[in-house]
């Protein structure tokens, strides 16, 4: 779903890169707040909900180069 959201405004490869970067950043943020394995789904959902430019910059670096 994250990649599909980017696919509406970007070419397929860029959409995949951006979608995975956002999901990866949310995973890193969620991992920093975990209290135990049962909390993974809710922390991941919360991190995706709170995702903004600042949080993305903290956990991801996106560079697309033309091949």
GROMACS .gro file of C-alpha atoms in nm, residues 13-54:
model
   42
   13UNK     CA    1   1.106   0.217  -0.978
   14UNK     CA    2   1.097   0.547  -0.789
   15UNK     CA    3   0.767   0.446  -0.627
   16UNK     CA    4   0.925   0.123  -0.502
   17UNK     CA    5   1.228   0.307  -0.366
   18UNK     CA    6   1.023   0.572  -0.188
   19UNK     CA    7   0.771   0.321  -0.054
   20UNK     CA    8   1.042   0.095   0.087
   21UNK     CA    9   1.226   0.393   0.237
   22UNK     CA   10   0.913   0.509   0.418
   23UNK     CA   11   0.832   0.159   0.541
   24UNK     CA   12   1.194   0.102   0.648
   25UNK     CA   13   1.203   0.433   0.834
   26UNK     CA   14   0.878   0.344   1.009
   27UNK     CA   15   1.025   0.008   1.106
   28UNK     CA   16   1.335   0.173   1.251
   29UNK     CA   17   1.123   0.419   1.446
   30UNK     CA   18   0.896   0.140   1.571
   31UNK     CA   19   1.195  -0.070   1.679
   32UNK     CA   20   1.325   0.217   1.890
   33UNK     CA   21   1.001   0.222   2.091
   34UNK     CA   22   0.929  -0.151   2.134
   35UNK     CA   23   0.851  -0.287   2.478
   36UNK     CA   24   0.823  -0.646   2.355
   37UNK     CA   25   0.742  -0.855   2.048
   38UNK     CA   26   0.367  -0.820   2.094
   39UNK     CA   27   0.393  -0.447   2.034
   40UNK     CA   28   0.551  -0.463   1.686
   41UNK     CA   29   0.228  -0.427   1.481
   42UNK     CA   30   0.091  -0.134   1.678
   43UNK     CA   31   0.425   0.052   1.690
   44UNK     CA   32   0.472   0.005   1.314
   45UNK     CA   33   0.122   0.136   1.240
   46UNK     CA   34   0.179   0.431   1.475
   47UNK     CA   35   0.514   0.511   1.310
   48UNK     CA   36   0.356   0.504   0.963
   49UNK     CA   37   0.081   0.734   1.089
   50UNK     CA   38   0.334   0.978   1.237
   51UNK     CA   39   0.566   0.970   0.933
   52UNK     CA   40   0.671   1.315   0.820
   53UNK     CA   41   0.976   1.464   0.648
   54UNK     CA   42   1.168   1.496   0.976
   0.00000   0.00000   0.00000
